[in-house]
CSV table of C-alpha atoms and ligand atoms in Angstrom, one decimal:
chain,number,residue,atom,x,y,z
C,1,MET,CA,-66.9,-11.3,25.9
C,2,THR,CA,-67.8,-14.3,23.6
C,3,ARG,CA,-67.7,-18.0,24.7
C,4,GLY,CA,-64.4,-19.7,24.5
C,5,THR,CA,-62.3,-16.6,24.8
C,6,ARG,CA,-60.3,-15.7,28.0
C,7,ARG,CA,-62.3,-13.6,30.5
C,8,THR,CA,-60.6,-10.2,30.8
C,9,SER,CA,-63.1,-8.1,32.5
C,10,TRP,CA,-63.3,-7.5,36.2
C,11,ALA,CA,-66.3,-6.5,38.5
C,12,GLU,CA,-66.6,-4.6,41.6
C,13,PRO,CA,-66.4,-6.8,44.7
C,14,PHE,CA,-69.7,-5.5,46.0
C,15,LYS,CA,-73.4,-5.1,45.1
C,16,ILE,CA,-75.4,-1.9,45.9
C,17,LYS,CA,-78.0,-1.8,48.7
C,18,VAL,CA,-78.9,2.0,48.8
C,19,VAL,CA,-79.1,4.3,45.9
C,20,GLU,CA,-79.3,8.1,45.8
C,21,PRO,CA,-81.1,9.8,42.7
C,22,ILE,CA,-79.2,12.4,40.6
C,23,ARG,CA,-80.8,14.5,37.9
C,24,MET,CA,-79.6,16.0,34.6
C,25,THR,CA,-80.2,19.7,34.0
C,26,THR,CA,-80.8,21.8,30.9
C,27,ARG,CA,-77.8,23.7,29.3
C,28,GLU,CA,-79.5,27.0,30.4
C,29,GLN,CA,-79.8,25.8,34.0
C,30,ARG,CA,-76.2,25.0,34.0
C,31,LEU,CA,-75.3,28.3,32.5
C,32,ASP,CA,-77.2,30.1,35.3
C,33,ALA,CA,-75.7,28.0,37.8
C,34,LEU,CA,-72.1,28.7,36.5
C,35,ASP,CA,-72.9,32.4,36.5
C,36,GLU,CA,-74.1,32.3,40.1
C,37,ALA,CA,-70.9,30.4,41.1
C,38,GLY,CA,-68.5,32.8,39.5
C,39,TRP,CA,-67.6,30.0,37.1
C,40,ASN,CA,-65.8,28.1,39.9
C,41,THR,CA,-67.0,24.5,40.2
C,42,PHE,CA,-66.2,24.6,43.9
C,43,LEU,CA,-69.0,27.2,44.2
C,44,LEU,CA,-71.8,25.1,42.5
C,45,LYS,CA,-74.5,23.7,44.4
C,46,SER,CA,-74.4,19.9,44.5
C,47,GLU,CA,-78.0,19.6,43.4
C,48,ASP,CA,-77.1,21.1,40.1
C,49,VAL,CA,-74.5,18.5,39.4
C,50,TYR,CA,-75.2,15.3,37.5
C,51,ILE,CA,-71.9,13.3,37.9
C,52,ASP,CA,-69.8,14.8,40.7
C,53,LEU,CA,-66.1,14.2,40.0
C,54,LEU,CA,-64.8,17.2,42.1
C,55,THR,CA,-63.1,15.1,44.6
C,56,ASP,CA,-62.6,11.7,46.1
C,57,SER,CA,-62.5,13.4,49.5
C,58,GLY,CA,-65.3,12.4,51.9
C,59,THR,CA,-67.4,11.3,48.9
C,60,SER,CA,-67.0,7.6,49.1
C,61,ALA,CA,-69.8,5.0,49.9
C,62,MET,CA,-69.5,3.2,53.2
C,63,SER,CA,-69.9,-0.5,53.5
C,64,ALA,CA,-72.8,-2.2,55.4
C,65,ASN,CA,-70.1,-3.1,58.0
C,66,GLN,CA,-69.2,0.6,58.4
C,67,TRP,CA,-72.8,1.6,58.7
C,68,ALA,CA,-73.4,-1.1,61.3
C,69,GLY,CA,-70.4,0.3,63.2
C,70,MET,CA,-72.1,3.7,63.2
C,71,MET,CA,-74.8,2.4,65.5
C,72,LEU,CA,-72.1,1.3,68.0
C,73,GLY,CA,-71.0,4.9,68.5
C,74,ASP,CA,-69.7,5.5,72.0
C,75,GLU,CA,-70.3,9.3,72.4
C,76,ALA,CA,-68.6,9.7,75.8
C,77,TYR,CA,-66.6,12.9,75.8
C,78,ALA,CA,-63.6,11.1,77.0
C,79,GLY,CA,-62.2,7.6,76.5
C,80,SER,CA,-64.7,6.5,73.8
C,81,GLU,CA,-64.4,2.8,72.9
C,82,ASN,CA,-64.3,3.8,69.3
C,83,PHE,CA,-61.2,5.6,69.8
C,84,TYR,CA,-59.4,2.5,71.1
C,85,ASN,CA,-60.7,0.6,68.1
C,86,LEU,CA,-59.3,3.2,65.8
C,87,CYS,CA,-55.9,3.2,67.6
C,88,GLU,CA,-55.9,-0.6,67.2
C,89,SER,CA,-56.7,-0.4,63.5
C,90,VAL,CA,-54.0,2.2,62.8
C,91,GLU,CA,-51.4,0.1,64.8
C,92,LYS,CA,-52.3,-3.0,63.0
C,93,VAL,CA,-52.5,-1.8,59.4
C,94,TYR,CA,-49.7,1.0,59.6
C,95,GLY,CA,-47.6,0.0,62.7
C,96,PHE,CA,-47.8,3.4,64.5
C,97,PRO,CA,-48.0,3.3,68.2
C,98,TYR,CA,-49.4,6.7,68.9
C,99,LEU,CA,-52.4,8.3,67.5
C,100,VAL,CA,-54.0,11.7,67.7
C,101,PRO,CA,-57.4,12.0,66.0
C,102,THR,CA,-58.5,15.0,64.0
C,103,HIS,CA,-61.6,16.0,62.1
C,104,GLN,CA,-59.7,15.8,58.8
C,105,GLY,CA,-56.2,15.9,57.3
C,106,ARG,CA,-55.4,19.5,57.4
C,107,ALA,CA,-55.9,19.8,61.1
C,108,ALA,CA,-53.2,17.2,61.5
C,109,GLU,CA,-51.0,19.1,59.0
C,110,HIS,CA,-51.5,22.3,61.2
C,111,MET,CA,-50.3,20.5,64.3
C,112,ILE,CA,-47.2,18.7,62.9
C,113,SER,CA,-46.1,21.9,61.1
C,114,GLN,CA,-46.4,24.0,64.2
C,115,ILE,CA,-44.7,21.4,66.4
C,116,LEU,CA,-41.8,20.6,63.9
C,117,ILE,CA,-41.2,23.9,61.9
C,118,SER,CA,-39.3,26.9,63.2
C,119,ASP,CA,-39.1,30.3,61.4
C,120,GLY,CA,-36.7,30.0,58.5
C,121,ASP,CA,-36.7,26.3,58.1
C,122,PHE,CA,-36.9,24.4,54.8
C,123,ILE,CA,-39.2,21.5,54.2
C,124,PRO,CA,-38.3,19.3,51.1
C,125,GLY,CA,-41.0,17.0,49.6
C,126,ASN,CA,-42.1,15.3,46.6
C,127,MET,CA,-44.3,18.1,45.0
C,128,TYR,CA,-46.5,20.5,47.1
C,129,PHE,CA,-50.0,20.0,48.2
C,130,THR,CA,-52.1,23.0,48.7
C,131,THR,CA,-53.1,22.7,52.3
C,132,THR,CA,-49.8,21.0,53.3
C,133,ARG,CA,-47.6,23.8,52.0
C,134,LEU,CA,-49.9,26.4,53.4
C,135,HIS,CA,-49.6,25.1,56.9
C,136,GLN,CA,-45.8,24.7,56.5
C,137,GLU,CA,-45.6,28.4,55.4
C,138,LEU,CA,-47.9,29.7,58.2
C,139,ALA,CA,-45.4,27.8,60.7
C,140,GLY,CA,-42.4,29.9,59.1
C,141,GLY,CA,-41.2,27.3,56.7
C,142,THR,CA,-40.5,27.2,53.0
C,143,PHE,CA,-41.4,24.1,50.9
C,144,VAL,CA,-38.8,23.0,48.5
C,145,ASP,CA,-39.9,20.7,45.7
C,146,VAL,CA,-37.3,17.8,45.1
C,147,ILE,CA,-39.6,15.5,43.0
C,148,ILE,CA,-37.9,13.9,39.8
C,149,ASP,CA,-38.1,16.2,36.7
C,150,GLU,CA,-40.2,13.4,34.9
C,151,ALA,CA,-43.2,14.4,37.3
C,152,HIS,CA,-43.7,17.7,35.4
C,153,ASP,CA,-44.0,15.9,32.0
C,154,PRO,CA,-47.6,15.0,31.5
C,155,ALA,CA,-47.1,12.6,28.6
C,156,GLY,CA,-44.0,10.8,29.9
C,157,GLU,CA,-44.6,7.2,30.9
C,158,HIS,CA,-42.3,6.9,33.9
C,159,PRO,CA,-43.9,4.3,36.3
C,160,PHE,CA,-42.9,6.1,39.5
C,161,LYS,CA,-43.2,9.8,38.7
C,162,ALA,CA,-43.5,10.6,42.4
C,163,ASN,CA,-40.0,9.5,43.1
C,164,VAL,CA,-37.7,12.0,45.0
C,165,ASP,CA,-34.6,13.2,43.1
C,166,LEU,CA,-31.9,12.5,45.8
C,167,ASN,CA,-29.5,14.9,44.1
C,168,LYS,CA,-31.9,17.7,44.5
C,169,LEU,CA,-32.2,16.7,48.1
C,170,GLU,CA,-28.6,16.6,48.7
C,171,ASP,CA,-28.1,20.0,47.0
C,172,LEU,CA,-30.6,21.5,49.5
C,173,ILE,CA,-28.9,20.0,52.4
C,174,ASP,CA,-25.5,21.4,51.3
C,175,ARG,CA,-27.0,24.8,50.8
C,176,VAL,CA,-29.1,25.3,53.9
C,177,GLY,CA,-27.6,22.5,56.3
C,178,ALA,CA,-29.5,19.6,57.8
C,179,ASP,CA,-30.3,21.6,61.0
C,180,ARG,CA,-32.6,23.8,58.9
C,181,ILE,CA,-34.6,20.7,57.6
C,182,PRO,CA,-36.8,19.6,60.4
C,183,TYR,CA,-38.3,16.7,58.3
C,184,PHE,CA,-38.7,15.4,54.9
C,185,CYS,CA,-42.4,15.7,53.7
C,186,LEU,CA,-43.1,12.6,51.7
C,187,ALA,CA,-46.3,11.6,49.7
C,188,THR,CA,-46.9,7.9,48.5
C,189,THR,CA,-49.2,9.2,45.6
C,190,VAL,CA,-48.7,12.7,44.5
C,191,ASN,CA,-52.0,14.4,44.1
C,192,MET,CA,-50.8,17.6,42.1
C,193,ALA,CA,-48.7,15.3,39.8
C,194,GLY,CA,-51.7,13.3,38.8
C,195,GLY,CA,-52.0,10.8,41.5
C,196,GLN,CA,-48.5,9.3,40.6
C,197,PRO,CA,-46.8,6.6,42.9
C,198,ILE,CA,-43.3,6.5,44.4
C,199,SER,CA,-41.3,3.2,44.3
C,200,MET,CA,-40.3,1.2,47.4
C,201,GLU,CA,-36.7,1.4,46.3
C,202,ASN,CA,-36.8,5.3,46.1
C,203,ILE,CA,-38.5,5.3,49.7
C,204,ARG,CA,-35.7,3.2,51.0
C,205,ASP,CA,-32.9,5.2,49.4
C,206,LEU,CA,-34.5,8.3,50.7
C,207,HIS,CA,-34.7,7.0,54.2
C,208,THR,CA,-31.0,6.1,54.1
C,209,LEU,CA,-30.0,9.6,53.0
C,210,CYS,CA,-32.2,11.3,55.5
C,211,GLN,CA,-30.9,9.0,58.3
C,212,LYS,CA,-27.3,9.9,57.3
C,213,HIS,CA,-28.1,13.6,57.9
C,214,GLY,CA,-30.4,13.1,61.0
C,215,ILE,CA,-33.7,14.2,59.1
C,216,PRO,CA,-36.8,12.2,60.0
C,217,VAL,CA,-39.2,11.3,57.2
C,218,TYR,CA,-42.9,12.1,57.7
C,219,LEU,CA,-45.5,10.8,55.4
C,220,ASP,CA,-48.6,12.4,54.1
C,221,LYS,CA,-50.4,9.0,54.2
C,222,THR,CA,-53.4,10.2,52.1
C,223,ARG,CA,-54.1,7.5,49.3
C,224,ILE,CA,-51.3,5.2,50.5
C,225,ALA,CA,-53.3,2.1,49.5
C,226,GLU,CA,-53.4,3.3,45.8
C,227,GLY,CA,-49.6,4.0,46.0
C,228,ALA,CA,-49.0,0.4,47.4
C,229,TYR,CA,-51.1,-1.1,44.6
C,230,PHE,CA,-49.0,0.5,42.0
C,231,ILE,CA,-45.9,-0.8,43.6
C,232,GLN,CA,-47.4,-4.2,43.6
C,233,GLN,CA,-48.3,-3.9,39.9
C,234,ARG,CA,-45.2,-2.3,38.7
C,235,GLU,CA,-42.1,-2.8,41.0
C,236,PRO,CA,-40.0,-5.9,40.5
C,237,GLY,CA,-40.2,-8.2,43.6
C,238,TYR,CA,-43.6,-7.0,44.8
C,239,ALA,CA,-46.0,-8.9,42.6
C,240,ASP,CA,-46.6,-11.6,45.2
C,241,LYS,CA,-47.0,-9.2,48.1
C,242,SER,CA,-50.5,-8.0,49.3
C,243,VAL,CA,-51.3,-4.2,49.4
C,244,ALA,CA,-51.5,-4.6,53.2
C,245,GLU,CA,-47.9,-5.9,53.4
C,246,ILE,CA,-46.7,-3.2,51.1
C,247,VAL,CA,-48.5,-0.5,53.1
C,248,LEU,CA,-46.9,-1.7,56.3
C,249,GLU,CA,-43.5,-1.8,54.7
C,250,ILE,CA,-43.8,1.9,53.5
C,251,CYS,CA,-44.8,3.0,57.0
C,252,SER,CA,-41.8,1.2,58.4
C,253,PHE,CA,-39.6,3.9,57.1
C,254,MET,CA,-41.6,6.7,58.5
C,255,GLU,CA,-41.2,8.5,61.8
C,256,GLY,CA,-44.8,9.6,61.7
C,257,ALA,CA,-47.6,10.3,59.2
C,258,TRP,CA,-50.8,12.5,58.8
C,259,MET,CA,-53.8,11.2,57.2
C,260,SER,CA,-57.0,12.6,55.5
C,261,SER,CA,-59.1,9.6,56.1
C,262,LYS,CA,-61.7,11.0,53.8
C,263,LYS,CA,-60.0,9.3,50.9
C,264,ASP,CA,-58.6,5.8,51.4
C,265,HIS,CA,-60.6,5.1,54.5
C,266,LEU,CA,-64.0,5.1,52.8
C,267,VAL,CA,-65.5,7.6,55.3
C,268,ASN,CA,-67.2,11.1,54.9
C,269,ILE,CA,-65.0,12.8,57.6
C,270,GLY,CA,-62.0,12.1,59.7
C,271,GLY,CA,-58.3,12.1,59.9
C,272,TYR,CA,-55.4,11.8,62.3
C,273,LEU,CA,-51.6,12.2,63.2
C,274,ALA,CA,-49.8,8.8,63.7
C,275,LEU,CA,-46.5,8.9,65.4
C,276,ARG,CA,-43.6,6.9,66.6
C,277,ASP,CA,-41.9,9.6,68.6
C,278,ALA,CA,-43.3,9.9,72.2
C,279,GLU,CA,-42.2,13.5,72.6
C,280,VAL,CA,-43.9,14.8,69.4
C,281,PHE,CA,-47.0,12.7,70.4
C,282,GLU,CA,-47.1,14.5,73.8
C,283,GLN,CA,-47.0,17.8,72.0
C,284,ALA,CA,-49.6,17.0,69.5
C,285,ARG,CA,-51.9,15.4,72.2
C,286,ASN,CA,-51.7,18.6,74.0
C,287,MET,CA,-52.2,20.9,71.1
C,288,VAL,CA,-55.3,18.9,69.7
C,289,VAL,CA,-57.3,20.0,72.8
C,290,ILE,CA,-57.0,23.6,71.7
C,291,TYR,CA,-58.1,23.3,68.1
C,292,GLU,CA,-60.0,20.1,67.6
C,293,GLY,CA,-61.3,18.5,70.9
C,294,LEU,CA,-60.2,16.1,73.5
C,295,HIS,CA,-57.3,13.8,72.6
C,296,THR,CA,-59.6,10.8,72.4
C,297,TYR,CA,-62.0,12.1,69.7
C,298,GLY,CA,-60.2,15.1,68.0
C,299,GLY,CA,-62.9,16.5,65.8
C,300,MET,CA,-64.8,13.2,65.3
C,301,ALA,CA,-68.0,11.8,66.8
C,302,GLY,CA,-67.5,8.3,68.3
C,303,ARG,CA,-69.6,6.8,65.5
C,304,ASP,CA,-67.2,8.4,62.9
C,305,MET,CA,-64.3,6.8,64.6
C,306,GLU,CA,-66.0,3.4,64.4
C,307,ALA,CA,-66.8,3.8,60.7
C,308,LEU,CA,-63.0,4.7,60.2
C,309,ALA,CA,-61.7,2.0,62.4
C,310,ARG,CA,-63.5,-0.5,60.0
C,311,GLY,CA,-62.8,1.4,56.8
C,312,ILE,CA,-59.0,1.2,57.5
C,313,HIS,CA,-59.2,-2.5,57.2
C,314,GLU,CA,-61.3,-2.4,53.9
C,315,SER,CA,-59.0,0.0,52.3
C,316,VAL,CA,-56.0,-2.4,52.1
C,317,GLU,CA,-58.1,-5.4,50.7
C,318,ASP,CA,-56.6,-6.3,47.3
C,319,ASP,CA,-59.8,-6.9,45.5
C,320,HIS,CA,-61.2,-3.5,46.6
C,321,ILE,CA,-58.1,-1.5,45.6
C,322,ALA,CA,-57.8,-3.3,42.2
C,323,ALA,CA,-61.4,-2.4,41.3
C,324,ARG,CA,-60.9,1.1,42.6
C,325,VAL,CA,-57.9,1.9,40.5
C,326,GLY,CA,-59.3,-0.2,37.7
C,327,GLN,CA,-62.2,2.2,37.4
C,328,VAL,CA,-60.0,5.3,37.2
C,329,VAL,CA,-57.8,3.6,34.6
C,330,TYR,CA,-60.9,2.4,32.6
C,331,LEU,CA,-62.0,6.2,32.5
C,332,GLY,CA,-58.6,7.5,31.6
C,333,GLU,CA,-58.0,5.0,28.8
C,334,LYS,CA,-61.4,5.8,27.3
C,335,ILE,CA,-60.8,9.5,27.3
C,336,ALA,CA,-57.1,9.0,25.9
C,337,ALA,CA,-58.5,6.8,23.1
C,338,GLU,CA,-59.7,9.8,21.2
C,339,GLY,CA,-56.2,11.4,21.3
C,340,ILE,CA,-57.1,13.7,24.2
C,341,PRO,CA,-54.0,14.7,26.3
C,342,ILE,CA,-54.1,13.2,29.9
C,343,ILE,CA,-51.4,12.7,32.4
C,344,GLN,CA,-49.8,9.3,31.7
C,345,PRO,CA,-49.8,6.8,33.2
C,346,VAL,CA,-53.3,7.2,34.7
C,347,GLY,CA,-53.0,7.8,38.4
C,348,GLY,CA,-54.8,6.1,41.4
C,349,HIS,CA,-57.5,8.5,42.3
C,350,ALA,CA,-58.4,10.6,39.2
C,351,VAL,CA,-57.9,11.2,35.5
C,352,PHE,CA,-56.0,14.5,35.0
C,353,LEU,CA,-56.7,16.2,31.6
C,354,ASP,CA,-53.6,18.2,30.4
C,355,ALA,CA,-55.6,21.5,30.1
C,356,GLY,CA,-52.5,23.4,28.9
C,357,ALA,CA,-52.3,21.1,25.8
C,358,PHE,CA,-56.2,20.8,25.4
C,359,LEU,CA,-56.6,24.5,25.2
C,360,SER,CA,-53.1,25.2,23.8
C,361,HIS,CA,-54.4,28.6,22.4
C,362,LEU,CA,-54.8,30.1,25.8
C,363,ASP,CA,-52.1,31.7,27.9
C,364,GLN,CA,-51.7,30.2,31.4
C,365,GLU,CA,-52.8,33.5,33.0
C,366,GLU,CA,-56.2,33.0,31.1
C,367,PHE,CA,-56.7,30.0,33.4
C,368,PRO,CA,-57.2,27.2,30.9
C,369,ALA,CA,-57.8,24.6,33.4
C,370,GLN,CA,-60.3,26.6,35.3
C,371,LYS,CA,-62.2,27.3,32.1
C,372,LEU,CA,-62.0,23.7,30.9
C,373,ALA,CA,-63.7,22.6,34.2
C,374,ALA,CA,-66.4,24.9,33.7
C,375,GLU,CA,-66.9,24.0,30.0
C,376,ILE,CA,-67.2,20.2,31.1
C,377,PHE,CA,-69.8,21.2,33.6
C,378,LEU,CA,-71.6,23.2,30.9
C,379,GLU,CA,-71.6,20.3,28.5
C,380,ALA,CA,-73.3,17.7,30.6
C,381,GLY,CA,-73.3,18.6,34.4
C,382,VAL,CA,-70.1,16.7,35.1
C,383,ARG,CA,-68.2,18.4,37.9
C,384,SER,CA,-64.4,18.5,38.0
C,385,MET,CA,-61.7,20.7,39.5
C,386,GLU,CA,-58.9,22.9,38.4
C,387,ARG,CA,-55.3,21.9,39.4
C,388,GLY,CA,-53.0,24.4,37.8
C,389,ILE,CA,-52.2,28.1,38.1
C,390,VAL,CA,-55.1,28.9,40.3
C,391,SER,CA,-54.4,26.1,42.8
C,392,ALA,CA,-50.7,27.0,42.9
C,393,GLY,CA,-51.4,30.5,44.2
C,394,ARG,CA,-48.8,33.3,44.3
C,395,ASN,CA,-45.0,33.4,45.1
C,396,LYS,CA,-45.0,34.5,48.7
C,397,GLU,CA,-42.0,36.7,48.1
C,398,THR,CA,-42.7,38.3,44.6
C,399,GLY,CA,-46.6,38.1,44.7
C,400,GLU,CA,-46.6,36.8,41.1
C,401,ASN,CA,-48.9,33.9,40.0
C,402,ILE,CA,-46.8,30.7,40.2
C,403,ARG,CA,-46.7,29.4,36.6
C,404,VAL,CA,-46.7,25.7,37.4
C,405,GLY,CA,-45.6,23.2,34.9
C,406,LEU,CA,-48.9,21.2,35.1
C,407,GLU,CA,-52.1,23.0,34.1
C,408,LEU,CA,-54.7,20.3,34.9
C,409,VAL,CA,-58.2,19.4,35.3
C,410,ARG,CA,-59.0,16.6,37.7
C,411,LEU,CA,-61.8,14.1,37.1
C,412,THR,CA,-61.7,12.5,40.6
C,413,ILE,CA,-63.5,9.2,41.2
C,414,PRO,CA,-65.3,8.8,44.4
C,415,ARG,CA,-64.8,5.2,45.8
C,416,ARG,CA,-67.7,2.6,45.2
C,417,VAL,CA,-70.1,5.4,44.1
C,418,TYR,CA,-70.4,5.5,40.4
C,419,THR,CA,-70.7,2.8,37.7
C,420,GLN,CA,-69.0,2.1,34.6
C,421,ALA,CA,-72.0,3.7,32.6
C,422,HIS,CA,-71.2,7.0,34.5
C,423,MET,CA,-67.6,6.6,33.4
C,424,ASP,CA,-68.8,6.1,29.9
C,425,VAL,CA,-71.0,9.3,29.9
C,426,THR,CA,-68.1,11.1,31.5
C,427,ALA,CA,-65.7,10.2,28.6
C,428,GLU,CA,-68.2,11.1,26.0
C,429,THR,CA,-68.8,14.5,27.6
C,430,ILE,CA,-65.0,15.1,27.4
C,431,TRP,CA,-65.0,14.1,23.8
C,432,GLU,CA,-67.7,16.6,23.0
C,433,VAL,CA,-65.7,19.5,24.7
C,434,TRP,CA,-62.6,18.3,22.8
C,435,ASP,CA,-64.5,18.7,19.6
C,436,ARG,CA,-65.2,22.4,20.2
C,437,ARG,CA,-61.9,23.3,21.9
C,438,ASP,CA,-60.9,25.8,19.4
C,439,SER,CA,-63.8,28.1,20.2
C,440,ILE,CA,-63.2,28.1,24.0
C,441,THR,CA,-62.0,31.4,25.4
C,442,GLY,CA,-60.2,32.1,28.7
C,443,PHE,CA,-61.0,33.8,32.1
C,444,GLU,CA,-60.4,36.8,34.0
C,445,MET,CA,-60.2,36.4,37.9
C,446,VAL,CA,-62.5,38.9,39.4
C,447,HIS,CA,-62.3,37.9,43.1
C,448,GLU,CA,-59.2,36.4,44.7
C,449,PRO,CA,-59.2,35.2,48.4
C,450,GLN,CA,-55.9,35.5,50.2
C,451,TYR,CA,-55.6,31.7,51.3
C,452,LEU,CA,-56.2,28.6,49.1
C,453,ARG,CA,-57.8,30.9,46.5
C,454,PHE,CA,-59.0,28.1,44.2
C,455,PHE,CA,-61.8,27.1,46.6
C,456,GLN,CA,-63.5,30.6,46.5
C,457,ALA,CA,-62.1,32.5,43.7
C,458,ARG,CA,-64.6,34.0,41.1
C,459,PHE,CA,-64.0,34.3,37.3
C,460,LYS,CA,-65.6,36.1,34.3
C,461,PRO,CA,-65.4,34.6,30.8
C,462,LYS,CA,-63.5,36.8,28.4
C,463,ASP,CA,-66.2,36.5,25.7
I,1,F0G,N1,-52.9,15.8,51.5
I,1,F0G,C1,-53.4,15.3,50.3
I,1,F0G,C2,-52.4,14.7,49.5
I,1,F0G,C3,-54.7,15.6,50.0
I,1,F0G,O1,-55.2,15.3,48.9
I,1,F0G,C4,-55.5,16.4,50.9
I,1,F0G,C5,-56.9,16.7,50.6
I,1,F0G,C6,-55.0,16.6,52.2
I,1,F0G,C7,-53.6,16.4,52.4
I,1,F0G,C8,-55.8,17.5,53.3
I,1,F0G,O2,-56.7,16.7,53.7
I,1,F0G,O3,-58.9,17.6,53.0
I,1,F0G,O4,-58.8,16.0,54.9
I,1,F0G,O5,-58.1,18.3,55.1
I,1,F0G,N2,-57.2,16.7,49.4
I,1,F0G,C9,-58.6,16.9,48.9
I,1,F0G,C10,-58.7,16.8,47.4
I,1,F0G,C11,-59.2,18.2,49.4
I,1,F0G,O6,-59.8,17.0,46.8
I,1,F0G,O7,-57.7,16.3,46.8
I,1,F0G,P1,-58.2,17.1,54.2
């Protein structure tokens, strides 16, 4: 920026104290690595990866304050001091009085699904998430997607693509009856729709409708701070509210919430179930001792709970969240500037390439997003993940592949880990793959696990 012009750049609200070396490999090494990994980026070894954008889950850099907290771990089996600090953070930032700690989000999903769902129930929500839906199905339920149609349109610029279509919800209530709907499963940013947010107005209207029918709303609170930031930036009446205030307002409509702390909370492991209902809490507190550990640590060490208790407060600081989302948007705009199709608007945690449009010559059953993720790795060691037909799995009745509307590759940005230069190299890598897109062929799936197949499936290139 030259002198005399207005300053428009922003910088991260931190400086770096510790660094971790990464190395670039040769194309031959990457080809061997892909072959060994069945061409699935989940099966690559981390040491073969140059820039790791597989996930923002558990991959964040902790602050000096969090590391200091690690030294204060109270590793008592029962009643650890760090547990009470965690309860205090959750009550202060989110307003939930009861907490059951777990080792990560899916353990909390397991418990809430087993407690609330009976065989034959329906669980409406704003688009599925892989582990969430599986736990609902394993508990005997059927997930019903009632997100607005705009969520399925990658190029559409709707500011709140995660909004619930209340007409779709009313249709479901009319069809199956409110007594077959144990709860509404809400997400404040929808991972599978590209990290898109929901508006406060829609949350309020949803709550009113659900209340009328006696249906409690439970929140998948994962990445709530990013959702709150978008409300602050886009929704009339919220520009002067802090992210912390918006987060608290969202939670005020919720009967309970589960959390994968590995995202927003800037820790490498952790999660919990946060509740208002004393009876549900009592059941969860009892169940956690079977699957996770005692109710005052769940699956976490005392030191992990302390880092988490501190990370919760950092996660809702306005300058932190503006820089976090700012970096994602920077990458998205740089990729899109070359005419490459991405989900618009850019989401909070990741840039999602529209692989269906990127490799439009491939059929969806040739796994275009899976192949594109492999090609991006082959190009320059940048690791991303498939979020399309492989992640969607099979219809539990017909056994057919679910041909989802969104066939995506996710470039997920860990928090406070990479620099703007890493984002530049990533964008340039995508440009290179874009230039040779017409020569890219599809995949055949040669190994398919029964559950959450995207984690461990193996593929073979058709050429
Ligand atoms: N809900 C959402 C919206 C998620 O994104 C995740 C995890 C979970 C629940 C489950 O939490 O991993 O702690 O057990 N998402 C990761 C990802 C795996 O890469 O998006 P978990």
